[in-house]
Amino acid sequence: MSPPQPTPLAALLDEAGAPPRSLVLRAPDIGPWRAGNGIPGVWSFAAEAPGPHVCVMALTHGNEIAGGIVLDRLLRAATRPAAGRLTLVFANLDAFSRFDPDDPTASRFLEEDMNRLWDIEVLEGPRRSAELRRARALRPVLDTADVVLDLHSMLWPSDPLFLVSGRSPAVELATRVGVPPLVVADMGHVAGSRVIDYGPFGQPGSGRRGLLLEGGWHWEKATVARMERVTRRLLHETGVLPGAPLAPDAPPPRQAQVTHTVTARTTEFTFTRPWRGGEAVPRAGTLIAMDGGAEVRTPHDDCLLVLPSLLPQPGQTAVRLARLVPPPG
């Protein structure tokens, strides 16, 4: 049997993973929001009624502009919380400032990935970079947040999903939000800690919850619409904003637990075909990639491929391998 063909989205990408310019979303004009109302790029609003502090972040990676579009829409609509506190964060302002639709993958970060810095020792250590300066400036916001939603989009075609730290109580909240239809728990990257791994967000019993939304392909309008829906659903479920509940017969999202994280070791890492995130490989031992001379095979049956990065560099996560969790009862 011939192998499945690449998805239409993958076929549109050049070898660096970039789409034709005509497909790139127009970057939002966030000029009115750069000053913030306390910290640059951060807008925080409190209601009279008590409730949780919910923080929604976008542009943690400067080229993932769909999340920036969502925050821009919320601010232009003068969105205010009905209870608790709502904080909207344009995270990596400097990288976003360099976004170029002719080279839309180049502004992910300036000096280092901002979503690999959220370890206490790193934040309080001697290292210096543009991203670390910004992370340190944003740290007081996260220190007071009960829930953080970090909006991301994807370079390679994949089904949308929530990621939560493997130690986190956020699975229950993500399941209540109800969309997207997959919630994946994992332990993060060898290269460093994500926002959702930071401090209390990754600690059982803290009551603090961190969710990372991978909302869809970077360049699709549908990604913006999905991010906006998820954001409003989260704010409804936490009581910060009123909103419509899901249909009563809506199936709960599937849950998966990452069992193995595959990190590229060589510059010759190559997948056997352009796997799509969300595919499940039926049989254990299936060859899915070569890393130099080393084989990468599925460790168990029905192995879910989570966010394969088709052109990983050494030290980067190439793919996570996960097992679906049976529904309760």
Short mmCIF file of C-alpha atoms in Angstrom, two decimals, residues 30-149:
data_model
loop_
_atom_site.label_atom_id
_atom_site.label_comp_id
_atom_site.label_asym_id
_atom_site.label_seq_id
_atom_site.Cartn_x
_atom_site.Cartn_y
_atom_site.Cartn_z
CA ILE A 30 -0.90 47.03 18.07
CA GLY A 31 0.45 50.58 18.21
CA PRO A 32 -2.38 51.71 20.52
CA TRP A 33 -1.57 48.89 22.94
CA ARG A 34 2.22 49.04 23.21
CA ALA A 35 2.33 51.34 26.22
CA GLY A 36 0.12 49.08 28.34
CA ASN A 37 -1.48 50.30 31.55
CA GLY A 38 1.32 49.34 33.91
CA ILE A 39 3.85 47.26 31.94
CA PRO A 40 4.52 47.85 28.22
CA GLY A 41 2.32 45.62 26.11
CA VAL A 42 0.26 44.49 29.12
CA TRP A 43 -3.33 45.57 29.78
CA SER A 44 -4.98 44.55 33.03
CA PHE A 45 -8.56 45.23 34.09
CA ALA A 46 -10.27 44.42 37.40
CA ALA A 47 -13.99 43.95 38.02
CA GLU A 48 -15.78 44.96 41.20
CA ALA A 49 -17.01 41.41 41.69
CA PRO A 50 -14.44 38.93 43.06
CA GLY A 51 -13.10 36.19 40.84
CA PRO A 52 -9.92 34.68 39.44
CA HIS A 53 -7.12 36.50 37.69
CA VAL A 54 -6.98 35.16 34.13
CA CYS A 55 -4.06 36.10 31.90
CA VAL A 56 -4.22 35.63 28.13
CA MET A 57 -0.85 35.83 26.37
CA ALA A 58 -0.05 36.15 22.67
CA LEU A 59 3.10 36.74 20.61
CA THR A 60 5.24 34.65 22.93
CA HIS A 61 6.72 33.86 19.53
CA GLY A 62 6.83 37.07 17.51
CA ASN A 63 5.76 35.54 14.21
CA GLU A 64 2.64 33.80 15.61
CA ILE A 65 0.44 36.77 14.82
CA ALA A 66 -2.97 35.06 15.05
CA GLY A 67 -2.95 35.41 18.84
CA GLY A 68 -2.01 39.08 18.51
CA ILE A 69 -5.04 39.58 16.27
CA VAL A 70 -7.28 38.08 18.97
CA LEU A 71 -5.92 40.35 21.72
CA ASP A 72 -6.20 43.37 19.43
CA ARG A 73 -9.88 42.52 18.82
CA LEU A 74 -10.59 42.14 22.54
CA LEU A 75 -8.99 45.49 23.33
CA ARG A 76 -10.69 47.33 20.47
CA ALA A 77 -14.01 45.93 21.73
CA ALA A 78 -13.23 47.36 25.20
CA THR A 79 -13.59 43.90 26.75
CA ARG A 80 -13.79 44.10 30.52
CA PRO A 81 -14.20 41.35 33.10
CA ALA A 82 -17.52 40.78 34.84
CA ALA A 83 -15.66 39.25 37.78
CA GLY A 84 -12.05 38.94 38.86
CA ARG A 85 -9.23 40.33 36.74
CA LEU A 86 -8.45 39.99 33.03
CA THR A 87 -4.90 40.63 31.80
CA LEU A 88 -3.96 40.65 28.11
CA VAL A 89 -0.26 40.33 27.30
CA PHE A 90 1.56 41.01 24.02
CA ALA A 91 4.62 39.04 25.09
CA ASN A 92 7.57 39.41 22.69
CA LEU A 93 7.05 42.94 21.41
CA ASP A 94 10.57 43.29 20.02
CA ALA A 95 10.39 40.12 17.92
CA PHE A 96 6.90 41.00 16.65
CA SER A 97 8.20 44.44 15.62
CA ARG A 98 10.42 42.64 13.09
CA PHE A 99 7.61 40.59 11.53
CA ASP A 100 7.96 40.68 7.74
CA PRO A 101 5.29 39.03 5.54
CA ASP A 102 8.01 38.34 2.96
CA ASP A 103 9.90 36.28 5.57
CA PRO A 104 7.17 35.31 8.04
CA THR A 105 9.10 32.68 9.99
CA ALA A 106 12.12 34.86 10.80
CA SER A 107 10.71 36.79 13.78
CA ARG A 108 9.97 33.89 16.13
CA PHE A 109 12.48 35.44 18.56
CA LEU A 110 15.47 37.77 18.60
CA GLU A 111 18.10 35.92 20.66
CA GLU A 112 16.44 32.88 22.20
CA ASP A 113 13.07 31.18 22.38
CA MET A 114 10.96 33.04 24.93
CA ASN A 115 8.98 29.88 25.66
CA ARG A 116 12.04 28.02 26.98
CA LEU A 117 13.00 30.45 29.76
CA TRP A 118 10.43 29.91 32.49
CA ASP A 119 12.61 28.19 35.03
CA ILE A 120 13.23 29.98 38.34
CA GLU A 121 17.01 29.46 38.15
CA VAL A 122 17.12 30.88 34.62
CA LEU A 123 14.92 33.86 35.46
CA GLU A 124 16.97 34.69 38.54
CA GLY A 125 20.35 33.73 37.08
CA PRO A 126 23.10 35.77 35.39
CA ARG A 127 22.15 35.09 31.75
CA ARG A 128 21.16 38.04 29.58
CA SER A 129 19.12 38.27 26.37
CA ALA A 130 16.30 40.34 24.91
CA GLU A 131 13.83 37.56 25.67
CA LEU A 132 15.04 37.09 29.24
CA ARG A 133 14.68 40.81 29.93
CA ARG A 134 11.09 40.64 28.72
CA ALA A 135 10.32 37.43 30.64
CA ARG A 136 11.63 39.01 33.84
CA ALA A 137 9.43 42.07 33.24
CA LEU A 138 6.37 39.86 32.74
CA ARG A 139 7.05 37.59 35.70
CA PRO A 140 5.05 39.70 38.22
CA VAL A 141 1.96 39.27 36.02
CA LEU A 142 2.26 35.49 36.02
CA ASP A 143 3.04 35.46 39.74
CA THR A 144 -0.45 36.82 40.43
CA ALA A 145 -2.40 34.90 37.76
CA ASP A 146 -4.68 32.02 38.68
CA VAL A 147 -5.02 30.88 35.06
CA VAL A 148 -2.81 31.59 32.06
CA LEU A 149 -3.79 30.87 28.46
#
